[in-house]
Amino acid sequence: MILTVRSEILRRRSPFLLLAGKTRFGSNQKRMRVSPCALYCSLVTAGWLVLLYGLAPPQVGSSEGLELSDTLFQPVLAQADLRPDDVHFDPDLFEYFFNSDYATPFFRMCMRKPLQLPYYAERLRNGLVTAVARPALAVELGGNLLGAGTRRTLLSDPLESLRQQSQQPNALEQAILTVYREANTPVPQQVRQQLAGLKQVPLVVQQQAAFLIYTAIQARRWRDTALKEVDNLNELFRLMTLPVADAERELEGNRPEGGNLVLERSLKHVDLQRLLAGGHDCLLAAQQVMEAFQKLDDATRETLREPFEFTVDTPWGRVRLCGGGNDTHPRLPYLLIIDTGGNDVYYGGGATLSMANAVSYLIDLEGNDQYGADAQSLKTPIPEQPNRAKASDMAFGGAALGYAVLLDMAGDDLYRTASAGLGAARFGVGALIDLQGNDLYDGYAFTQGAGFAGVGLLIDRGGQDSYQCFQSGQGYGGVRGAGFLIDVVGNDQYIAHDQPLDFPSPQTKERNTSLAQGCGMGRRADYSDGHSFAGGIGVLLDVQGDDLYRCGVFGQGAGYWGGMGWLIDLQGNDTHEGAWYVQGAAAHFAIGCLEDRLGNDRYLTAFNMAMGAGHDFSIGYLYEGEGDDQYDAPSLALGGGNANGIGIFVDLKGDDQYRIRANSANLGRVNPFGKGTLRERALCLGLFLDASGTDSYPPTADFAGNARNWIIWGIRNERPQESQLGLGSDR
């Protein structure tokens, strides 16, 4: 069956190239060269047949996680009379200590079966890969993971009637007039005169614009219904768009009043299902518009390269349709921008800038474009911008209490903003979708796939891309939030800056707290007002390429306080570098998982808690599939458990090199904790498994080696599942 699948893929390569390396629309077309082996691995492991042919995901390796649990782990666990089903925290003890709201169903499911995290990762990545061609499915998936799921397209297309409406004569004019009616605002005479200028706009652009505006009208109704029980919406919007430093001060938890109370009540009363329903429809509409432009014949595409210009203001933001030139779009609230060609500069668009500006679309069909706050900031990398921490508002695929979508279909683009955005949402849905080109994403905080009480999404289908931020980005999930960054093809760089020190970490003042590259983060309040909230889910998925990952503290598959962070890399020779709580690490009732499938990879961590390390009722898991890998590890790493944590390390294949700079709680060991308290009977486990290959171990770890098993007890109680111990095996 595998050979059949492979030959079918190789016979039909062009659809993949359409998705990853070029678009049908655009004069700047490029082909990405992908080796047949790499293509095959990417397609089979990630379920790409869904994208190419509309088929169900392949079942190759679908029982993988179960095999890891039942087959590989049984012998090593048997050393301590443990079974795979014994590896979990006592649920009563967990709830006694955790005591937090908003823990997600997916989090609880994974907590019950830690050894099966690779199985859950497979389900997760299949869903995200499907969303590359159908981005609305990312909102559906995010909702399901958060316990707020809807299946809007299960029985029919919820936008069918709106699409038919947009095909009627004068549809765009009627859509704009409908916005005025919905806003209870009289239509100015100037606007009626401006509508006469629609005649110069190509019909296909008019139709797609009308469709997006009708969708925005419907989505806004979803938004208003979802927020109708939330008090003081204007104050909530202000809090969600504050600069980082101001937000930290106003949301501080040691005061019994203020912004923190507004946020707490808003989280409780928002109808997240309805809120995500509107965001789903906005992305579904953008997806259908994208497909409509891709299907145009050559003659029609050429007409879109001719100059045209139409601009009209509405109560919900400006509508601008243009093409045929290198345009500059000033910073304004926009309801819709469609720009059909040219190397353009955007200072605004695709972001919600007020409660009235609840929906914002930006569609750019081709050109090497620049997105930034102003001309000077476009020239200056974010780390060199002196006022970066003072940036407010949302930008470029950034949504607050609403929906924002940026779709760029071709070109080598620069996205640079210190405002929250680039596929980020607070109480809403924000998305940035880039189909092709070598792109630079330069952000600051809450950026590049970040969600808080909503879903943030960044999809890049092809190119050699660079992602840079300081904090809470590149796949970040806050409370009731899901953040996804999906990159399909290319040798990419993911950087969460360690310098300058804008966010010095409590663990080490020499490094920034990153919360990036697959990180879920909750609100710990047992030391303040007592209202703790579980984090959401953050995922970074890279399908193919030789990639570099670099961060400070908390990143590369990290979780904190009920959050879940996943970094999934399917193919390539990758480098992972971090400081502390990285590479499959978690602290305080959380889950962090790093899965790297194929390639000769390198891991380096400067301090502690890495490469499969769990602390305080948390699970840290590093799963390496295949390749000759190098691990340069600190203490509490390579399957390290600390203070009733579970750390799991698995390397399935390859000749690997293990280096440890501290001979403590690594290579399948634990730091025992809690003698004389309830914790003394809570499981603490460090689990190390190298399943094959001729490997190199440090001489200081004389208990470990090729073809060896080991068990090291920390606290040995009558029942092994209530003990604290380390287990290791090399086969």
XYZ file of C-alpha atoms in Angstrom:
731
model
C 0.000 0.000 0.000
C 2.819 2.400 0.784
C 4.368 1.900 -2.638
C 1.005 2.514 -4.269
C 0.524 5.744 -2.374
C 4.030 6.895 -3.211
C 3.740 6.239 -6.947
C 0.393 8.026 -7.052
C 1.894 11.062 -5.346
C 4.850 11.193 -7.708
C 2.576 10.938 -10.739
C 0.552 13.912 -9.516
C 3.111 16.327 -8.121
C 1.711 19.522 -9.566
C -1.076 20.018 -6.999
C 1.526 19.991 -4.241
C 3.618 22.522 -6.097
C 0.527 24.676 -6.446
C 0.025 24.596 -2.691
C 3.621 24.944 -1.608
C 5.708 26.591 -4.257
C 3.580 28.666 -6.607
C 0.124 30.066 -7.077
C -1.858 30.165 -10.266
C -2.332 33.898 -9.805
C 0.759 36.064 -9.918
C 3.515 37.145 -12.241
C 6.089 36.263 -9.604
C 5.655 32.497 -9.810
C 8.297 30.162 -8.407
C 8.787 26.451 -8.183
C 10.047 24.883 -5.002
C 12.241 21.859 -5.612
C 11.183 19.093 -3.263
C 12.871 15.708 -3.382
C 10.535 12.745 -3.972
C 11.590 11.234 -0.643
C 10.952 14.419 1.291
C 7.670 14.939 -0.530
C 6.561 11.398 0.205
C 7.457 11.641 3.890
C 5.656 14.943 4.242
C 2.547 13.746 2.469
C 2.183 10.404 4.176
C 3.029 11.437 7.709
C 0.875 14.540 7.636
C -2.154 13.345 5.679
C -1.576 15.506 2.603
C -3.892 13.380 0.475
C -6.725 15.356 2.023
C -5.355 18.484 0.389
C -4.427 16.991 -2.945
C -7.375 14.776 -3.742
C -10.054 15.354 -1.117
C -9.524 11.872 0.306
C -9.499 10.802 3.941
C -6.143 10.975 5.716
C -3.969 7.903 5.108
C -3.900 5.376 7.903
C -0.167 4.762 7.635
C 1.146 4.891 11.190
C -2.222 5.844 12.656
C -1.740 3.506 15.630
C 1.730 4.821 16.229
C 1.150 6.305 19.651
C -0.569 3.162 20.875
C 2.412 1.108 19.737
C 4.729 3.419 21.635
C 2.744 2.837 24.772
C 1.988 -0.856 24.566
C 5.013 -2.206 22.748
C 8.036 -0.061 23.378
C 7.368 0.971 26.946
C 6.266 -2.335 28.447
C 9.765 -3.809 29.027
C 11.277 -0.687 30.552
C 8.267 -0.078 32.785
C 8.233 -3.712 33.878
C 11.472 -3.094 35.764
C 9.366 -1.257 38.350
C 6.257 -3.465 38.022
C 4.537 -0.650 36.156
C 2.173 -1.001 33.219
C 1.640 1.662 30.554
C -1.795 2.445 31.994
C -0.163 3.255 35.355
C 1.714 6.236 33.933
C -0.487 9.179 34.872
C -1.155 11.442 37.812
C -3.730 10.527 40.413
C -6.749 12.553 39.214
C -7.912 13.455 42.724
C -4.498 14.730 43.771
C -4.179 16.617 40.500
C -7.478 18.442 40.962
C -6.753 19.127 44.630
C -3.611 21.061 43.758
C -4.643 22.484 40.359
C -7.997 24.143 41.201
C -8.310 26.250 38.032
C -11.008 27.188 35.540
C -11.034 26.640 31.756
C -8.953 23.464 31.504
C -9.681 22.190 27.989
C -11.099 18.743 27.161
C -8.032 17.972 25.052
C -5.769 18.825 27.985
C -7.622 16.478 30.322
C -7.599 13.693 27.738
C -3.839 13.958 27.246
C -3.240 14.143 31.000
C -4.966 10.798 31.435
C -2.622 9.036 28.979
C 0.792 10.723 28.866
C 2.513 7.931 26.958
C 0.131 8.450 24.056
C 1.076 12.063 23.374
C 2.645 11.099 19.994
C -0.685 9.565 19.023
C -2.506 12.780 19.937
C 0.176 14.758 18.103
C -0.586 12.756 14.970
C -4.284 13.568 15.214
C -3.421 17.204 15.843
C -1.056 17.558 12.916
C -3.449 15.837 10.503
C -6.080 18.406 11.384
C -3.684 21.312 10.973
C -2.312 20.084 7.658
C -5.858 19.853 6.336
C -6.288 23.493 7.333
C -3.499 24.566 4.963
C -5.907 24.342 2.036
C -9.027 25.015 4.112
C -8.056 27.563 6.769
C -11.528 27.690 8.293
C -10.882 24.183 9.595
C -8.198 25.624 11.881
C -10.917 27.586 13.667
C -13.048 24.467 13.874
C -10.111 22.480 15.251
C -9.206 25.217 17.709
C -12.768 25.353 18.965
C -12.883 21.597 19.460
C -9.600 21.606 21.368
C -10.911 24.393 23.610
C -14.269 22.728 24.216
C -16.083 25.345 22.122
C -16.354 23.557 18.802
C -18.815 24.017 15.977
C -19.024 22.191 12.632
C -20.430 24.904 10.424
C -19.953 23.021 7.148
C -21.118 19.588 8.320
C -24.430 19.646 6.456
C -24.039 22.526 4.010
C -22.118 25.666 3.154
C -23.269 28.381 5.587
C -22.232 31.045 3.072
C -24.034 29.708 0.003
C -26.854 32.247 0.095
C -24.377 35.101 0.587
C -22.347 33.952 -2.390
C -25.464 33.851 -4.562
C -26.404 37.303 -3.323
C -22.991 38.596 -4.346
C -23.566 37.456 -7.944
C -26.613 39.666 -8.397
C -26.439 42.933 -10.400
C -25.090 45.862 -8.365
C -24.275 43.469 -5.524
C -21.346 45.475 -4.187
C -23.320 48.704 -4.093
C -26.127 46.922 -2.236
C -23.650 45.349 0.201
C -22.188 48.751 1.089
C -25.656 50.250 1.536
C -26.541 47.303 3.780
C -23.592 48.167 6.020
C -25.097 51.620 6.535
C -28.494 50.105 7.358
C -26.951 47.646 9.829
C -25.106 50.533 11.482
C -28.300 52.639 11.642
C -26.457 55.399 9.817
C -27.842 57.555 6.967
C -25.992 57.243 3.683
C -24.170 60.529 2.916
C -24.683 62.009 -0.519
C -20.937 61.832 -1.086
C -21.038 58.059 -0.604
C -23.848 57.706 -3.142
C -21.735 59.648 -5.617
C -18.697 57.492 -4.873
C -20.692 54.337 -5.546
C -21.040 55.439 -9.150
C -17.303 54.807 -9.484
C -17.827 51.068 -9.129
C -18.187 50.797 -12.894
C -14.404 50.914 -13.336
C -13.836 47.990 -10.934
C -13.520 44.587 -12.672
C -16.660 42.516 -12.180
C -14.867 39.616 -10.491
C -13.402 42.007 -7.912
C -16.831 43.538 -7.311
C -18.366 40.119 -6.775
C -15.691 38.916 -4.377
C -15.803 42.201 -2.470
C -19.577 41.969 -2.142
C -19.258 38.397 -0.881
C -16.740 39.406 1.778
C -18.851 42.355 2.929
C -22.015 40.265 3.174
C -20.019 37.708 5.174
C -18.718 40.478 7.430
C -22.280 41.625 8.104
C -23.306 38.126 9.147
C -20.113 37.544 11.139
C -20.635 40.781 13.017
C -24.023 39.498 14.160
C -22.313 36.388 15.514
C -19.836 38.600 17.328
C -22.489 40.828 18.856
C -24.494 37.834 20.054
C -21.405 36.183 21.530
C -20.558 39.308 23.532
C -24.036 40.418 24.585
C -23.577 39.145 28.170
C -20.181 40.835 28.497
C -20.247 44.135 30.382
C -18.233 47.201 29.468
C -17.123 46.135 25.994
C -15.314 49.379 25.288
C -13.167 48.914 28.390
C -12.448 45.311 27.422
C -11.402 46.439 23.941
C -9.097 49.035 25.467
C -7.480 46.426 27.714
C -7.001 44.007 24.820
C -5.182 46.596 22.711
C -2.897 48.149 25.331
C 0.876 48.173 24.943
C 2.523 45.230 26.676
C 3.862 47.146 29.676
C 0.553 48.936 30.293
C -1.398 45.688 30.054
C 0.828 43.993 32.624
C 0.257 46.870 35.035
C -3.506 47.149 34.563
C -4.102 43.394 34.674
C -2.022 42.834 37.797
C -3.823 40.420 40.119
C -3.087 41.774 43.602
C -5.817 44.426 43.422
C -9.467 43.518 44.073
C -10.693 45.843 41.317
C -9.618 47.229 37.967
C -8.883 45.718 34.592
C -8.229 42.260 35.929
C -11.819 42.004 37.158
C -13.140 43.184 33.781
C -11.131 40.492 32.035
C -12.175 37.791 34.495
C -15.871 38.521 34.008
C -15.476 38.750 30.242
C -13.847 35.323 30.079
C -16.752 33.924 32.053
C -19.560 35.478 30.032
C -18.303 35.356 26.449
C -20.075 32.772 24.281
C -16.956 31.313 22.702
C -18.849 28.948 20.402
C -20.761 31.768 18.735
C -17.685 33.979 18.688
C -15.719 31.312 16.815
C -18.641 30.643 14.468
C -18.318 34.151 13.062
C -14.555 33.789 12.725
C -14.957 30.459 10.980
C -17.225 32.054 8.389
C -14.803 34.927 7.788
C -12.000 32.483 7.040
C -14.282 30.299 4.947
C -15.177 33.333 2.833
C -11.506 34.264 2.414
C -10.761 30.693 1.401
C -13.494 30.758 -1.251
C -12.317 34.137 -2.550
C -8.781 32.774 -2.778
C -10.029 29.804 -4.796
C -12.060 32.060 -7.074
C -9.029 34.182 -7.947
C -6.854 31.097 -8.455
C -9.336 29.680 -10.984
C -9.378 32.749 -13.236
C -8.294 32.296 -16.833
C -5.248 34.132 -18.155
C -7.251 36.804 -19.935
C -9.188 37.741 -16.808
C -6.039 37.787 -14.711
C -4.497 40.251 -17.154
C -7.437 42.620 -16.753
C -6.757 42.728 -13.006
C -3.300 44.116 -13.720
C -4.806 47.181 -15.375
C -5.077 50.295 -13.173
C -8.319 50.884 -11.286
C -9.218 52.577 -8.007
C -12.339 52.674 -5.858
C -12.564 53.946 -2.279
C -15.557 54.507 -0.039
C -15.880 54.973 3.713
C -18.465 53.098 5.770
C -19.397 53.200 9.473
C -17.405 49.979 9.907
C -14.276 51.063 8.046
C -12.998 51.982 4.619
C -13.470 49.815 1.522
C -10.663 50.150 -1.010
C -10.373 48.191 -4.268
C -7.390 48.895 -6.494
C -4.848 47.410 -8.873
C -2.302 48.024 -11.556
C 0.195 49.968 -9.482
C 2.441 50.142 -6.455
C -0.039 51.391 -3.893
C 0.324 52.757 -0.377
C -2.481 52.063 2.075
C -2.519 54.499 5.036
C -3.249 53.449 8.595
C -7.039 53.572 8.929
C -9.836 51.280 10.053
C -10.590 49.153 6.990
C -13.530 46.908 6.379
C -11.965 45.591 3.173
C -8.932 46.021 0.950
C -8.512 44.088 -2.295
C -5.314 44.997 -4.153
C -4.811 43.016 -7.345
C -1.206 43.854 -8.222
C 1.966 45.785 -7.600
C 4.602 46.041 -4.907
C 2.467 47.627 -2.238
C 3.031 49.212 1.156
C 0.474 48.708 3.894
C 0.349 50.827 7.026
C -3.107 49.495 7.834
C -5.675 46.887 6.871
C -6.652 43.429 7.984
C -6.953 44.441 11.655
C -9.741 45.499 14.014
C -9.056 49.013 15.312
C -12.295 49.734 17.203
C -15.494 48.092 18.394
C -17.193 49.418 15.253
C -14.404 48.029 13.065
C -15.332 44.475 14.064
C -14.349 42.754 10.799
C -11.397 43.604 8.570
C -10.188 41.899 5.385
C -6.995 42.520 3.440
C -6.552 40.568 0.177
C -3.380 41.121 -1.881
C -3.065 39.098 -5.082
C 0.569 39.610 -6.056
C 3.710 41.650 -5.589
C 6.556 42.017 -3.123
C 4.691 43.816 -0.380
C 5.599 45.515 2.884
C 3.423 45.631 5.973
C 4.386 47.981 8.809
C 3.400 50.851 11.090
C 5.169 53.572 9.092
C 8.023 54.132 6.653
C 10.702 54.340 9.330
C 9.649 51.206 11.180
C 9.699 49.221 7.943
C 13.420 49.990 7.730
C 14.165 49.120 11.358
C 14.086 45.590 12.813
C 11.900 45.322 15.896
C 14.834 44.771 18.336
C 16.266 48.106 17.176
C 13.033 50.066 17.559
C 13.294 52.061 20.817
C 9.516 52.354 21.292
C 8.642 48.746 20.519
C 7.119 48.121 23.983
C 4.795 51.117 23.566
C 3.014 49.839 20.456
C -0.728 49.457 20.935
C -3.685 48.209 18.860
C -3.808 45.231 16.510
C -2.156 44.906 13.106
C -2.190 42.741 9.961
C -4.266 39.703 10.785
C -4.769 40.923 14.358
C -8.239 40.891 15.916
C -9.606 42.221 19.200
C -13.285 41.515 19.887
C -13.807 40.657 16.254
C -12.284 39.121 13.137
C -9.300 39.985 10.959
C -8.005 38.165 7.883
C -4.939 38.983 5.783
C -4.422 36.918 2.613
C -1.283 37.508 0.525
C -1.229 35.270 -2.533
C 2.226 35.858 -4.046
C 5.513 37.652 -3.546
C 8.448 38.029 -1.175
C 6.892 39.989 1.652
C 7.964 41.848 4.778
C 5.651 41.811 7.785
C 7.007 44.052 10.551
C 4.981 45.376 13.466
C 5.422 45.774 17.213
C 1.641 45.686 17.637
C -0.116 42.423 18.339
C -1.037 40.666 15.117
C 0.336 38.642 12.192
C -2.312 36.029 12.894
C -3.384 36.780 16.469
C -6.682 37.248 18.286
C -8.040 38.288 21.660
C -11.755 37.504 21.914
C -12.046 36.703 18.225
C -10.257 35.155 15.266
C -7.198 36.596 13.529
C -5.440 35.014 10.563
C -2.549 35.695 8.198
C -2.242 33.404 5.172
C 0.731 33.735 2.821
C 0.707 31.432 -0.179
C 4.166 31.887 -1.678
C 7.475 33.684 -1.369
C 10.475 34.140 0.885
C 8.968 36.137 3.716
C 10.140 37.878 6.881
C 7.789 38.025 9.849
C 9.147 40.480 12.418
C 6.925 40.885 15.472
C 7.127 41.757 19.129
C 4.588 40.116 21.456
C 1.334 38.231 20.917
C 2.103 37.550 17.305
C 2.530 34.936 14.566
C -0.193 32.515 15.601
C -1.416 33.592 19.049
C -4.832 33.184 20.657
C -6.478 34.389 23.871
C -10.207 33.673 24.155
C -10.096 32.963 20.450
C -7.995 31.527 17.646
C -4.894 33.028 16.039
C -3.551 31.488 12.846
C -0.532 32.014 10.599
C -0.155 29.775 7.522
C 2.822 30.047 5.164
C 2.682 27.586 2.284
C 6.135 27.961 0.771
C 9.461 29.755 0.753
C 12.533 30.258 2.899
C 10.943 32.189 5.744
C 12.141 33.903 8.898
C 9.924 34.306 11.957
C 11.089 36.649 14.712
C 9.424 37.799 17.916
C 10.108 38.481 21.580
C 7.269 36.814 23.463
C 3.965 34.930 23.197
C 4.161 34.018 19.534
C 4.914 31.421 16.877
C 2.143 29.155 18.134
C 0.927 30.515 21.479
C -2.267 29.656 23.360
C -3.381 31.788 26.300
C -6.492 31.320 28.432
C -9.359 29.922 26.333
C -7.132 30.432 23.304
C -5.508 28.475 20.503
C -2.565 29.715 18.454
C -1.307 27.919 15.346
C 1.704 28.590 13.123
C 1.894 26.257 10.112
C 4.789 26.392 7.639
C 4.694 23.909 4.783
C 7.943 24.008 2.787
C 11.298 25.735 3.122
C 14.409 26.054 5.253
C 13.016 28.354 7.908
C 14.214 30.211 10.991
C 12.166 30.647 14.141
C 13.707 33.152 16.554
C 12.332 34.325 19.901
C 14.872 36.972 20.817
C 16.960 36.581 23.954
C 18.319 40.097 23.593
C 17.511 42.886 24.338
C 16.122 41.906 27.747
C 12.558 43.168 27.444
C 11.072 40.198 29.333
C 13.744 38.964 31.784
C 12.875 35.533 33.106
C 12.391 34.641 36.783
C 14.540 31.582 36.064
C 17.489 33.606 34.784
C 17.685 37.363 34.337
C 20.083 36.812 31.450
C 17.349 35.501 29.159
C 13.922 36.616 28.015
C 10.799 34.659 28.821
C 9.794 33.575 25.319
C 6.502 31.674 25.580
C 6.966 30.810 21.921
C 7.361 28.115 19.267
C 4.509 25.986 20.557
C 3.569 27.204 24.028
C 0.415 27.075 26.144
C 0.249 29.545 29.030
C -2.270 29.890 31.854
C -2.800 32.397 34.646
C -1.407 31.300 37.998
C -3.101 33.206 40.810
C -2.687 31.053 43.914
C -0.265 33.701 45.181
C -2.517 36.678 44.293
C -6.322 36.742 44.006
C -6.795 32.962 43.855
C -8.543 32.956 40.471
C -6.304 30.729 38.377
C -7.143 30.020 34.728
C -5.805 27.143 32.674
C -3.915 27.980 29.519
C -4.921 27.075 26.007
C -2.993 25.323 23.252
C -0.145 26.620 21.112
C 1.200 24.676 18.135
C 4.057 25.273 15.719
C 3.934 22.804 12.815
C 6.719 22.755 10.216
C 6.228 20.151 7.507
C 9.490 20.151 5.538
C 12.872 21.868 5.559
C 16.135 22.230 7.452
C 15.044 24.597 10.191
C 16.529 26.594 13.052
C 14.603 27.072 16.293
C 15.990 29.441 18.922
C 14.331 30.817 22.066
C 14.890 31.804 25.683
C 12.766 30.465 28.553
C 9.588 28.481 27.809
C 9.464 27.446 24.181
C 9.726 24.712 21.555
C 6.890 22.637 22.958
C 6.337 24.112 26.420
C 3.422 24.433 28.806
C 2.596 26.353 31.967
C -0.421 26.190 34.281
C -2.934 24.141 32.365
C -1.499 25.101 28.992
C -0.358 22.792 26.217
C 2.514 23.571 23.852
C 3.449 21.482 20.825
C 6.314 21.838 18.367
C 5.934 19.353 15.509
C 8.585 19.130 12.774
C 8.060 16.411 10.199
C 11.181 16.417 8.029
C 14.589 18.065 7.842
C 17.921 18.411 9.596
C 16.946 20.814 12.352
C 18.645 22.723 15.157
C 16.842 23.401 18.433
C 18.407 25.882 20.853
C 16.898 27.207 24.069
C 17.565 28.263 27.633
C 15.119 26.779 30.160
C 11.798 24.915 29.984
C 12.270 24.051 26.317
C 12.097 21.178 23.835
C 9.233 19.270 25.398
C 9.087 20.733 28.913
C 6.324 21.894 31.219
C 5.750 23.332 34.681
C 2.768 23.440 37.051
C -0.047 21.247 35.737
C 0.830 21.603 32.055
C 1.967 19.685 28.972
C 4.888 20.405 26.650
C 5.677 18.186 23.685
C 8.274 18.323 20.902
C 7.991 15.824 18.061
C 10.634 15.721 15.316
C 9.990 12.978 12.787
C 12.838 12.795 10.274
C 16.339 14.203 9.991
C 19.678 14.461 11.722
C 18.829 16.950 14.439
C 20.722 18.876 17.091
C 19.457 19.930 20.515
C 21.182 22.404 22.822
C 19.857 23.775 26.113
C 21.753 26.246 28.270
C 20.185 25.680 31.700
C 17.551 23.259 33.063
C 14.292 21.487 32.198
C 14.557 20.347 28.609
C 14.266 17.494 26.128
C 11.410 15.732 27.872
C 11.166 17.194 31.381
C 8.145 17.674 33.634
C 7.848 19.712 36.837
C 4.996 19.821 39.380
C 2.229 17.620 37.977
C 3.302 18.384 34.412
C 4.296 16.256 31.436
C 7.289 17.029 29.253
C 7.767 14.812 26.209
C 10.416 14.779 23.474
C 9.810 12.285 20.684
C 12.506 11.860 17.999
C 11.563 9.581 15.135
C 14.529 8.940 12.884
C 18.047 10.266 12.323
C 21.506 10.527 13.843
C 20.877 13.136 16.514
C 22.984 15.133 18.966
C 21.793 16.126 22.428
C 23.709 18.644 24.540
C 21.736 18.565 27.767
C 21.723 20.204 31.188
C 20.257 18.735 34.361
C 16.589 17.782 34.388
C 16.587 16.672 30.777
C 16.360 13.636 28.497
C 13.496 12.163 30.490
C 13.708 14.060 33.772
C 11.012 14.318 36.428
C 10.978 17.000 39.113
C 8.621 17.556 42.055
C 5.932 15.110 40.917
C 6.465 15.746 37.235
C 6.682 13.250 34.378
C 9.492 13.614 31.845
C 9.547 11.314 28.818
C 12.263 11.035 26.186
C 12.030 8.701 23.173
C 14.468 8.357 20.259
C 13.342 5.606 17.914
C 16.110 5.285 15.322
C 19.637 6.436 14.612
C 23.147 6.568 16.032
C 22.830 9.299 18.619
C 25.199 11.307 20.805
C 24.268 12.233 24.362
C 26.168 14.868 26.326
C 25.206 16.054 29.802
C 26.744 19.045 31.531
C 25.343 18.113 34.950
C 24.963 14.555 36.190
C 21.584 15.129 37.824
C 18.027 14.060 37.020
C 18.621 13.337 33.362
C 18.729 10.235 31.168
C 15.687 8.852 32.976
C 16.008 10.120 36.547
C 14.040 12.242 39.021
C 14.370 14.749 41.820
C 12.119 13.392 44.611
C 9.877 15.829 46.444
C 7.153 16.086 49.074
C 8.194 13.680 51.818
C 5.672 13.966 54.645
C 3.006 15.669 52.484
C 0.256 14.503 50.145
C 2.801 14.706 47.358
C 4.831 11.796 48.689
C 2.339 9.407 47.090
C 2.038 11.292 43.807
C 3.894 9.767 40.866
C 7.159 11.339 39.751
C 8.719 9.643 36.732
C 11.709 10.160 34.501
C 11.598 7.884 31.463
C 14.360 7.512 28.866
C 14.131 5.215 25.850
C 16.525 4.906 22.917
C 15.009 2.189 20.772
C 17.840 1.425 18.312
C 21.247 2.419 16.997
C 24.795 2.590 18.289
C 24.787 5.524 20.659
C 27.348 7.531 22.595
C 26.858 8.245 26.316
C 28.901 10.445 28.666
C 31.300 8.558 30.973
C 29.916 10.409 33.999
C 26.577 8.638 33.505
C 27.997 5.196 34.148
C 24.547 3.699 34.691
C 23.557 4.318 31.041
C 24.859 2.784 27.843
C 24.117 0.747 24.751
C 21.992 -2.353 25.318
C 21.389 -1.472 28.968
C 18.383 -0.998 31.224
C 18.331 0.981 34.464
C 16.067 1.914 37.347
C 16.832 4.585 39.948
C 14.436 5.058 42.855
C 13.818 8.446 44.469
C 10.979 7.539 46.845
C 9.876 3.920 46.773
C 6.393 3.358 48.141
C 4.420 0.134 48.341
C 2.685 0.840 45.033
C 5.047 1.774 42.178
C 2.473 4.135 40.639
C 2.682 6.150 43.877
C 6.479 6.244 43.833
C 9.129 8.586 42.477
C 11.594 6.912 40.150
C 13.632 6.991 36.976
C 13.667 4.330 34.270
C 15.885 3.976 31.226
C 16.521 1.616 28.363
C 18.826 1.516 25.352
C 18.198 -1.266 22.845
